[in-house]
Short mmCIF file of C-alpha atoms and ligand atoms in Angstrom, two decimals:
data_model
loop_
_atom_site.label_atom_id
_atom_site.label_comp_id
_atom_site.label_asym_id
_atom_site.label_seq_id
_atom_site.Cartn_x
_atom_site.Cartn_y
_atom_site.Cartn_z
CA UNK A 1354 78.19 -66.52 171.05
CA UNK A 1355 76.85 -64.85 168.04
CA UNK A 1356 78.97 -62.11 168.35
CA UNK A 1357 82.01 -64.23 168.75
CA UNK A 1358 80.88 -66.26 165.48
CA UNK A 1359 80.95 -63.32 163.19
CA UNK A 1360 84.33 -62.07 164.36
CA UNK A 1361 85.68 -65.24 163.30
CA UNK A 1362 84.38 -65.03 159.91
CA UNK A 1363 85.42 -61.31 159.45
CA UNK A 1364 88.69 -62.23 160.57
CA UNK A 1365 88.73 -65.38 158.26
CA UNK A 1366 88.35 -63.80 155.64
CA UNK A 1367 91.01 -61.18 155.84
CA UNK A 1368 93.66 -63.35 156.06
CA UNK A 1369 92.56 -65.77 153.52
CA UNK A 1370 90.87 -63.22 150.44
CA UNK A 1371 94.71 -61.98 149.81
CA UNK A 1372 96.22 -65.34 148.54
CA UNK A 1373 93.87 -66.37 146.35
CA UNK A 1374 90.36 -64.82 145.22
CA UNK A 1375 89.42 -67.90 142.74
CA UNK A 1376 89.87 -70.66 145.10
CA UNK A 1377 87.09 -71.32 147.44
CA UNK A 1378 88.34 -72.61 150.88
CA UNK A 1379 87.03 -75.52 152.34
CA UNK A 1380 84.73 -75.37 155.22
CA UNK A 1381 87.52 -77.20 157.54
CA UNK A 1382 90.04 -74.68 156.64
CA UNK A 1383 88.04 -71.83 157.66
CA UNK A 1384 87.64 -72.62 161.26
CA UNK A 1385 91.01 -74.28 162.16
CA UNK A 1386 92.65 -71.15 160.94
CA UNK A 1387 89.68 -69.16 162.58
CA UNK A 1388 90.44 -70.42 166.03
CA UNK A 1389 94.53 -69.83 165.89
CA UNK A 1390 93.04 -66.79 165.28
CA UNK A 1391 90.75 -65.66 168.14
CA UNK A 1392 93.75 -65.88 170.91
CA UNK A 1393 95.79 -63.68 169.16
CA UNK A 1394 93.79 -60.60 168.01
CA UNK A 1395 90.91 -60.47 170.68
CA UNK A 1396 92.45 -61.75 174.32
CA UNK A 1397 89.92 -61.45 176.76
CA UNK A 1398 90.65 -58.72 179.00
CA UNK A 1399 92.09 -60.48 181.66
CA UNK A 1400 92.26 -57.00 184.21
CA UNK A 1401 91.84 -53.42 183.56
CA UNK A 1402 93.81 -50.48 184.71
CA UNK A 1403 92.84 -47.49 186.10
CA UNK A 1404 94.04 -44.16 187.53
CA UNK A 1405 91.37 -41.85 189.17
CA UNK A 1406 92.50 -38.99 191.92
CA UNK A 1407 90.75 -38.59 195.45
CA UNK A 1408 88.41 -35.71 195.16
CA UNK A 1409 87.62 -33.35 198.16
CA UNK A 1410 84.46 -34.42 199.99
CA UNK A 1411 84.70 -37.86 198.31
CA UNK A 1412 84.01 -40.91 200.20
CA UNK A 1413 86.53 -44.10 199.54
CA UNK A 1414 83.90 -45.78 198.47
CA UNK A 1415 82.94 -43.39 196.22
CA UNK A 1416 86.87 -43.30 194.71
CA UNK A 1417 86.65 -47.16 194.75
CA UNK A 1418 83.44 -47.57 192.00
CA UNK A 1419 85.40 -45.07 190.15
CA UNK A 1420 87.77 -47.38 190.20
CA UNK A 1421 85.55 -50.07 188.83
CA UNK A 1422 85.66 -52.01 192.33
CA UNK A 1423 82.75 -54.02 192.73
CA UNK A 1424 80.77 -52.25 195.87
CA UNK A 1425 81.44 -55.23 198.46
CA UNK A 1426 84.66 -55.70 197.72
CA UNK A 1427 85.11 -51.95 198.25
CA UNK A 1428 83.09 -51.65 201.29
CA UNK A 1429 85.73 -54.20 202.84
CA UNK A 1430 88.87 -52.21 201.04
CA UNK A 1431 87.09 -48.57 202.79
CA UNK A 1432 88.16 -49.65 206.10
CA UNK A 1433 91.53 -50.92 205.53
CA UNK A 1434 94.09 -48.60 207.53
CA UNK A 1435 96.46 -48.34 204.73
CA UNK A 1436 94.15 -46.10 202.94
CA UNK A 1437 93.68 -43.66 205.72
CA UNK A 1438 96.71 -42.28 204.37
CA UNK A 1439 94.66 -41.29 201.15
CA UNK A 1440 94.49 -37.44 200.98
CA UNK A 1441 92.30 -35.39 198.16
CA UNK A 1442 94.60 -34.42 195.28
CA UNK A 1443 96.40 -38.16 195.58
CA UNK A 1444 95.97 -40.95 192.39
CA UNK A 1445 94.85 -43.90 193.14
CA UNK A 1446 96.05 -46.79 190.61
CA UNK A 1447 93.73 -49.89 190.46
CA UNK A 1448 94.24 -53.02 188.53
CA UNK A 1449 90.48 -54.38 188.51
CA UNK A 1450 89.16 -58.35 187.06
CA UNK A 1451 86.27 -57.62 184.71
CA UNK A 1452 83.65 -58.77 187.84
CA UNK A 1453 84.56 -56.12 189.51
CA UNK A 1454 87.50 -57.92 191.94
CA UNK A 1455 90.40 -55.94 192.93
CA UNK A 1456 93.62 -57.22 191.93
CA UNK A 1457 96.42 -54.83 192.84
CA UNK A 1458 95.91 -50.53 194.13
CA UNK A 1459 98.27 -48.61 194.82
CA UNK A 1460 99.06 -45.03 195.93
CA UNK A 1461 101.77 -42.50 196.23
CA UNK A 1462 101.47 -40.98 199.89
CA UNK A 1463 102.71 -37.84 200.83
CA UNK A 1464 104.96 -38.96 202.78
CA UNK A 1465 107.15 -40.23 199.15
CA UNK A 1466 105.87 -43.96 200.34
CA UNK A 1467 104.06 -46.37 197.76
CA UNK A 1468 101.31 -47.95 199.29
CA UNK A 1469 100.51 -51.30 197.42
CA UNK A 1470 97.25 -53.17 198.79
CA UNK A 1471 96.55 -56.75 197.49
CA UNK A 1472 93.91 -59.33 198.59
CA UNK A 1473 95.19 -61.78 200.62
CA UNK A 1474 92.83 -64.80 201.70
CA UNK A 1475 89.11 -62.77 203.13
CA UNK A 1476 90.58 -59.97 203.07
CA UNK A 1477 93.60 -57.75 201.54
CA UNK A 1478 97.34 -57.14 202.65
CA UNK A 1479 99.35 -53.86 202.20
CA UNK A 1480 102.97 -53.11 201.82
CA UNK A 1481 104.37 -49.91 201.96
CA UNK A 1482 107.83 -48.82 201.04
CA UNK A 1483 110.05 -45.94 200.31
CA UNK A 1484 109.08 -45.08 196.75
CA UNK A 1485 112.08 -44.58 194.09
CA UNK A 1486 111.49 -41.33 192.70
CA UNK A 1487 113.67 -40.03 190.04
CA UNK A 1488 115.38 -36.55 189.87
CA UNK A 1489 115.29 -34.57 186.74
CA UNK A 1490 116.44 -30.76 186.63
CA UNK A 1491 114.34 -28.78 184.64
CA UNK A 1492 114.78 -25.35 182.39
CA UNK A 1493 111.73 -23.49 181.70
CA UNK A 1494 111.58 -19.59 180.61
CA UNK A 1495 108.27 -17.31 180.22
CA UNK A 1496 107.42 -14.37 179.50
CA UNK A 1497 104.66 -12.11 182.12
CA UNK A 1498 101.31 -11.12 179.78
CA UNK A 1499 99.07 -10.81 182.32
CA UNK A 1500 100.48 -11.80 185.72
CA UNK A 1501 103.49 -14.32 187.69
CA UNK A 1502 100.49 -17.30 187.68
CA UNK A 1503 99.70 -17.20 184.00
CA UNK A 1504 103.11 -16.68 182.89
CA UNK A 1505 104.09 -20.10 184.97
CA UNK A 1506 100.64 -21.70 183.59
CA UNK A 1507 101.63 -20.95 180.09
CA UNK A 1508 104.40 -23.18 180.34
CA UNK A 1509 103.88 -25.92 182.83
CA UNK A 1510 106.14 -24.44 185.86
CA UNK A 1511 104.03 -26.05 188.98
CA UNK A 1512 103.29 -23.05 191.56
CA UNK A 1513 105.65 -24.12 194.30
CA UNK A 1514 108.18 -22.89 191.72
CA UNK A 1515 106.30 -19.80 191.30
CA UNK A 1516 106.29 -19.16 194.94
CA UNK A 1517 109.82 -20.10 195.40
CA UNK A 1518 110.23 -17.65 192.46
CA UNK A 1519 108.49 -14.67 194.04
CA UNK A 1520 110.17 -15.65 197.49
CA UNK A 1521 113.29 -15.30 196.37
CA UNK A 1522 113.44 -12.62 194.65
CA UNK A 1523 111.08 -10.79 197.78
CA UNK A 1524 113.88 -8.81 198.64
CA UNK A 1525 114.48 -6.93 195.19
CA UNK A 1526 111.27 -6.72 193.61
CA UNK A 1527 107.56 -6.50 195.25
CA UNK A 1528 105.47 -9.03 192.90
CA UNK A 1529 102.30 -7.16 193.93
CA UNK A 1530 103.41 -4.14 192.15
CA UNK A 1531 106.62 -4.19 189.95
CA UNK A 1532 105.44 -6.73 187.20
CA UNK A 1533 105.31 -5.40 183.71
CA UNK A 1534 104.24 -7.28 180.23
CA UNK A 1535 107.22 -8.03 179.05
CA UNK A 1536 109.25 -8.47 182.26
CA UNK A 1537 110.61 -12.41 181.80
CA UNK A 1538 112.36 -14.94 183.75
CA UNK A 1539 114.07 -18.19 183.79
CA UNK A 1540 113.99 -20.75 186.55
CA UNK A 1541 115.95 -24.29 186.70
CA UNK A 1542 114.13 -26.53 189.15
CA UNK A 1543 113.87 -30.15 190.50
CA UNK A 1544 110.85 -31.96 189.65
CA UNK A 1545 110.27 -35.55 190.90
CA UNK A 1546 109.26 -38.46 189.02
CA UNK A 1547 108.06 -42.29 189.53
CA UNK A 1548 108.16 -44.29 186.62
CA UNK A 1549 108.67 -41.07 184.35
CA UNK A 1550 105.77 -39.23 185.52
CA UNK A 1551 105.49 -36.58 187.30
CA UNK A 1552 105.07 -36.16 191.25
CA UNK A 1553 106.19 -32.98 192.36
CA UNK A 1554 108.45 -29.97 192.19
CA UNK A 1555 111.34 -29.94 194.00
CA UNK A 1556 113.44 -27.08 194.80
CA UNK A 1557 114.41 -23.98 192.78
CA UNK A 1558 117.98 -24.29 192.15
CA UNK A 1559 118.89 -21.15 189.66
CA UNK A 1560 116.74 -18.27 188.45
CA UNK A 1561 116.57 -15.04 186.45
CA UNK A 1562 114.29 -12.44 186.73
CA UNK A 1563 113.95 -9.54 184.01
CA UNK A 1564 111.95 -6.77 185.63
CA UNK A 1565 111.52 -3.77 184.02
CA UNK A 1566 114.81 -3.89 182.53
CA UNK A 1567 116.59 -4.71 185.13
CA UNK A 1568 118.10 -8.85 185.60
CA UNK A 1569 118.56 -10.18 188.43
CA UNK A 1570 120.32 -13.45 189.20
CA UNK A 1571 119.87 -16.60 191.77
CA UNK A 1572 121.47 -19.48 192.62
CA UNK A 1573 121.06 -21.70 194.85
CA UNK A 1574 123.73 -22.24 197.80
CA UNK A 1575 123.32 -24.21 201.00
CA UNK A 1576 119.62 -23.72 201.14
CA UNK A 1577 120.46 -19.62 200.93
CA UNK A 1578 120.23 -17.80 197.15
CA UNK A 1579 123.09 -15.76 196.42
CA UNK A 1580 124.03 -13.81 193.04
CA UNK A 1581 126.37 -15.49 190.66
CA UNK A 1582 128.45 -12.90 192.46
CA UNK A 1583 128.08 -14.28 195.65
CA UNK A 1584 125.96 -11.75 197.29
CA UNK A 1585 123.10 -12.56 199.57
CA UNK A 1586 119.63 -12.17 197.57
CA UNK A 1587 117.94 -12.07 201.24
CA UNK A 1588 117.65 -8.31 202.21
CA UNK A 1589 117.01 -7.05 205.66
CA UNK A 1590 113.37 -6.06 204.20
CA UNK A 1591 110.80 -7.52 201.99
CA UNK A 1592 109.92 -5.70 199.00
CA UNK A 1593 105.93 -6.32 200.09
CA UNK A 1594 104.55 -6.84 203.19
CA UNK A 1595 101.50 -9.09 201.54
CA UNK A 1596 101.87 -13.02 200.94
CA UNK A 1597 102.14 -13.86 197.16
CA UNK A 1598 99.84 -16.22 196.36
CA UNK A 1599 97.59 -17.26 193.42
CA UNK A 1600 94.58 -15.23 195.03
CA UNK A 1601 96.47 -12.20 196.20
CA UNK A 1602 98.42 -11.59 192.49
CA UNK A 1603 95.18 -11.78 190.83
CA UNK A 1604 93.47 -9.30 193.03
CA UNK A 1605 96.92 -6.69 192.43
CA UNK A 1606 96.61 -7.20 189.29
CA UNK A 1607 93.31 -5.86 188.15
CA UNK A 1608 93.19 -3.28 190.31
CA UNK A 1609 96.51 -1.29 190.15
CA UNK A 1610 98.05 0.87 193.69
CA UNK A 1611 97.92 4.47 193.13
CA UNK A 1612 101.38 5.23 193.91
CA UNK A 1613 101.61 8.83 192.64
CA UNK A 1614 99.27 9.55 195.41
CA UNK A 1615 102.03 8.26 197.59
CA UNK A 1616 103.15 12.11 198.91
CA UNK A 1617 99.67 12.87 199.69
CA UNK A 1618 98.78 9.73 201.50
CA UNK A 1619 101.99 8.77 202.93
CA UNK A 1620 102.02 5.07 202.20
CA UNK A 1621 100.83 2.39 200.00
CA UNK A 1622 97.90 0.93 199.45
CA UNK A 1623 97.56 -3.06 198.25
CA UNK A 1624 94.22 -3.73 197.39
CA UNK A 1625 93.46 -7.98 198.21
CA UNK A 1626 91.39 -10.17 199.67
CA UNK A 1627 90.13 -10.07 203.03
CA UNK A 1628 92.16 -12.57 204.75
CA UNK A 1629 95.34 -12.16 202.87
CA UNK A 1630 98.26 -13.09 205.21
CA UNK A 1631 100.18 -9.90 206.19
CA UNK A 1632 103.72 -10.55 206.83
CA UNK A 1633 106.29 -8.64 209.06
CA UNK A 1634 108.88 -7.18 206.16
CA UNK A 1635 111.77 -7.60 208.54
CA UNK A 1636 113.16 -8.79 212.12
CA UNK A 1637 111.24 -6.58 214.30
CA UNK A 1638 109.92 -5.73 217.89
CA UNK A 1639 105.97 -4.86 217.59
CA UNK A 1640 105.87 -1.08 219.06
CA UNK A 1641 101.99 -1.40 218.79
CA UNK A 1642 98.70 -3.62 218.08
CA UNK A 1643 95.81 -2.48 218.58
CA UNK A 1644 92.90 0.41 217.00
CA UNK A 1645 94.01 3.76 216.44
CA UNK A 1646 91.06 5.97 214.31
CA UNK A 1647 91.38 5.85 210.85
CA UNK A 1648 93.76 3.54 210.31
CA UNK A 1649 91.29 0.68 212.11
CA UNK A 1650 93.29 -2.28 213.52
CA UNK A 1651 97.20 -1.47 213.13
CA UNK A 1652 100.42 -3.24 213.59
CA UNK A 1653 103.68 -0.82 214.14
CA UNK A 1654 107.19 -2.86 214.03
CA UNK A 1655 109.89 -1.50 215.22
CA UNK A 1656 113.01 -2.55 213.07
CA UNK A 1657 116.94 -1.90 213.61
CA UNK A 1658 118.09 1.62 213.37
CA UNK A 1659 115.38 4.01 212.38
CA UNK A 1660 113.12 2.14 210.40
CA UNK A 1661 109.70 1.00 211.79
CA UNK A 1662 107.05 -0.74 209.62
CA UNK A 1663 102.77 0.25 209.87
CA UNK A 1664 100.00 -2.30 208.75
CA UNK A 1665 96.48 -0.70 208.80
CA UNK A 1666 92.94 -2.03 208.31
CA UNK A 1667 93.76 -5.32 209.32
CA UNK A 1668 90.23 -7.78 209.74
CA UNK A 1669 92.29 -9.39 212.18
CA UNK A 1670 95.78 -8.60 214.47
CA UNK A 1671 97.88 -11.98 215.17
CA UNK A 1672 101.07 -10.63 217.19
CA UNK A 1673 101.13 -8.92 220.66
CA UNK A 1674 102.81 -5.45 222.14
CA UNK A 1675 106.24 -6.54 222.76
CA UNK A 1676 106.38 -9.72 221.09
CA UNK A 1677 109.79 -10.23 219.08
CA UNK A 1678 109.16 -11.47 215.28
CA UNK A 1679 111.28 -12.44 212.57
CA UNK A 1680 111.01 -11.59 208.67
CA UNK A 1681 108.05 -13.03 207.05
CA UNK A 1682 106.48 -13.50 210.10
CA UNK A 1683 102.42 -13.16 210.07
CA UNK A 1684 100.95 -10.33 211.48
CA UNK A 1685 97.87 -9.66 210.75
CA UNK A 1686 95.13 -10.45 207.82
CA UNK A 1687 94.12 -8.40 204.99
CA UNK A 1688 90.56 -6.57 206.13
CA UNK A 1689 88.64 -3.06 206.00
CA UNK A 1690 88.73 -1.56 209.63
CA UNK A 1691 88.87 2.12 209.81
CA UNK A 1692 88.68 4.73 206.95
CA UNK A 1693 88.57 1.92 204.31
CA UNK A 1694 86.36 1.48 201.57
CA UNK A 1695 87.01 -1.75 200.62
CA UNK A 1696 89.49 -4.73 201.68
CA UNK A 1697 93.10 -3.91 201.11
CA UNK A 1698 96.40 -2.98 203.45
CA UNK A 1699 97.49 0.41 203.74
CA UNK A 1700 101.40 -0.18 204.13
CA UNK A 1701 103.88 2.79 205.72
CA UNK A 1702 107.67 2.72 205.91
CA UNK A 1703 109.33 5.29 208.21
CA UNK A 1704 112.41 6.63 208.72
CA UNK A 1705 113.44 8.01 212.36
CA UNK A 1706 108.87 7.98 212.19
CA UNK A 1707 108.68 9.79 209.10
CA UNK A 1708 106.90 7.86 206.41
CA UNK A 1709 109.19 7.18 203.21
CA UNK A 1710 108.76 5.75 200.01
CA UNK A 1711 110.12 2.60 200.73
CA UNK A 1712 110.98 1.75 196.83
CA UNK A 1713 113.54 5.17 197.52
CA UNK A 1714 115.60 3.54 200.34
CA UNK A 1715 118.65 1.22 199.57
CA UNK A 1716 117.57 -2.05 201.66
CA UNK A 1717 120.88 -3.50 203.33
CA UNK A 1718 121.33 -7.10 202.24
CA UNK A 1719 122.49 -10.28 204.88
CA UNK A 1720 125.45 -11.90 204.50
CA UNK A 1721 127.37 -12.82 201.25
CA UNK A 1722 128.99 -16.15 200.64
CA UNK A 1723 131.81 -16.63 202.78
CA UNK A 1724 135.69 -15.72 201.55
CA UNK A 1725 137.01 -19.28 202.14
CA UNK A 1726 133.74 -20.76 200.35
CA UNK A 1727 133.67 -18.81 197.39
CA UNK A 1728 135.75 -21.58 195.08
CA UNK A 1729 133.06 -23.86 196.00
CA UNK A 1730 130.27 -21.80 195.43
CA UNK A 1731 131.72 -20.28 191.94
CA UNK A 1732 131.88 -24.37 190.99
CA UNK A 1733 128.53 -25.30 191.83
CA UNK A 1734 126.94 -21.89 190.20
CA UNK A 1735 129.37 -21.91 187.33
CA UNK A 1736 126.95 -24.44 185.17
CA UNK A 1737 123.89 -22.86 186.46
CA UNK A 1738 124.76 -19.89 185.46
CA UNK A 1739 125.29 -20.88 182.10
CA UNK A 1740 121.86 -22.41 181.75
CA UNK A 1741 120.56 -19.63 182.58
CA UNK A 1742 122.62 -17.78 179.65
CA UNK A 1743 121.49 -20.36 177.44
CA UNK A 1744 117.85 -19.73 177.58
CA UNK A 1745 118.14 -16.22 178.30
CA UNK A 1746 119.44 -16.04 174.72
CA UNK A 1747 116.63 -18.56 173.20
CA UNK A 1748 114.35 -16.32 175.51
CA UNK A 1749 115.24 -13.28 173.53
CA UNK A 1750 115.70 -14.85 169.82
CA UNK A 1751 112.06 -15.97 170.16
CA UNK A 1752 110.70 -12.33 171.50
CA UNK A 1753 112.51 -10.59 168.24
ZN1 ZN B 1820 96.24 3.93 202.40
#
């Protein structure tokens, strides 16, 4: 009550000081105009609103006093089903009466459903329904300083962008070992919104890549990438038989393959984590999987033709003699068997089983767009294509 007293007076007296200093205001005045008053500039809060996202190893309850929840009330809310499909990583949006009562949460699921919850007599109601997310195509260019993640850091690209990036590109450059400072790209992307904010990336729908030089080109086409040309960006072998990932670039970064040793040692060596996925680098047949000295545990894929594929010092072998795999298949994890001193994949390529350089060979590429689709492909990678000019351009007016 005191409180409430003096903030009448203060804000009394502001509005009455201006229009006139010399006379004194009667008593009456003061408080009729002080009570018109009160309404307006200090409402009582009538509910707060708050965001706060599920943390691993949190309980609900937990997430609920965050939430300002009043710890019955959010023992009762714990149990309801609808928040089983709460996962880590998800917001939770809670519109909370100053005693601690619930009045409205709600949650995006991953599912792209909004869960609302509500209290309904003893205990609470939920709805769930498709949630309206927005589209919005988005043009963001970097340049690498350090490595892929901190160049897509730098400028807010999300990382399923940066692995759609890398993945797509796979067949042309090897993002373990061919990024330079200064190499830059381009990428025009979906990202997802509800009410203007945020959700999620969608997918990558044009790209440029400047590495070492060299550009290279992507759009998007019927869930393939093709050049602006038309050509098919898939090739019939990866660039890298490791996984890109957050961990694994880090790891290639700081401690760079010795590939002038490559004549000596017949093969190249990717230092990473143990337990970095090891993917087949094309459709093969696996020749072999199993020990063999030095190497430790090994993986031989046979490919078409001549080629055939070798994946030493694995911690752990995932395919079988004989099996039939596809590109980008797993086969193996990252370890140290064998001659190794510490974790990393010694890779071979061979050539009618003599070990090549596999950055020498010209890799044959799939399929290009279609003759009788090619109008309708130029059409939809027309504008693309001149996004991609357009920040190319700013790209390179801002490096000079
Ligand atoms: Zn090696």
């Amino acid at each position: 009550m005191a409180v409430a007293a003096a903030l009448v007076a203060v804000a009394s007296f502001a509005t009455i000081a201006p229009r006139d200093d010399a006379v004194q205001p009667a008593a009456g005045a003061l408080i009729v105009e002080a009570l018109s008053l009160v309404p307006r500039e200090l409402p009582p809060p009538a509910s707060y609103i708050r965001e706060e996202q599920f943390q691993r190893g949190e309980t609900l309850a937990g997430l609920l006093a965050r939430l300002g929840v009043e710890p019955i009330q959010a023992s009762r809310l714990a149990r309801h089903r609808a928040l089983q499909a709460l996962r880590p990583g998800i917001a939770m949006r809670a519109e909370v009466l100053p005693d601690g009562t619930p009045k409205s949460l709600s949650f995006l699921t991953g599912r792209d459903t909004l869960v609302r919850i509500a209290p309904e007599g003893e205990g609470f109601r939920a709805v769930e329904e498709q949630a309206a997310l927005e589209t919005r195509v988005m043009m963001k260019a970097s340049v690498i300083r350090s490595s892929l993640f901190a160049a897509t850091d730098a400028v807010g690209i999300p990382d399923g962008i940066a692995m759609q990036l890398a993945d797509v590109f796979g067949g042309d450059i090897d993002f373990h070992r061919d990024l330079r400072k200064g190499d830059r790209f381009t990428v025009v992307y979906e990202l997802y919104q509800l009410n203007g904010r945020p959700v999620r990336a969608g997918r990558l729908l044009a790209a440029e890549f400047v590495s070492q030089g060299r550009a290279l080109r992507a759009v998007r086409y019927q869930s393939s990438y093709y050049a602006p040309d038309g050509k098919n960006l898939r090739k019939a072998f990866l660039r890298s038989p490791l996984e890109f990932s957050r961990v694994s670039s880090g790891f290639g970064m700081r401690m760079h393959p010795i590939q002038a040793k490559w004549k000596a040692h017949k093969g190249i060596d990717y230092a990473a984590p143990t337990g970095t996925r090891v993917r087949a680098v094309g459709d093969a047949v696996v020749e072999y999987a199993g020990v063999k000295g030095g190497y430790g545990n090994v993986v031989i894929l046979r490919h078409n033709g001549q080629y055939s594929t070798a994946y030493a010092h694995l911690s752990r072998i995932a395919v079988r003699r004989g099996a039939r795999i596809a590109q980008n298949d797993t086969i193996g994890f990252v370890g140290q068997t064998g001659w190794a001193t510490g974790p990393h994949l010694h890779y071979e390529f061979r050539v009618g089983g003599e070990a090549r350089n596999p950055m020498s060979i010209a890799m044959p590429a799939a399929q290009p767009v279609p003759q009788g689709e090619l109008a309708a492909f130029r059409s939809l990678a027309e504008p693309l294509v001149a996004r991609l000019d357009l920040l190319a351009n700013a790209n390179v007016a801002l490096l000079e």
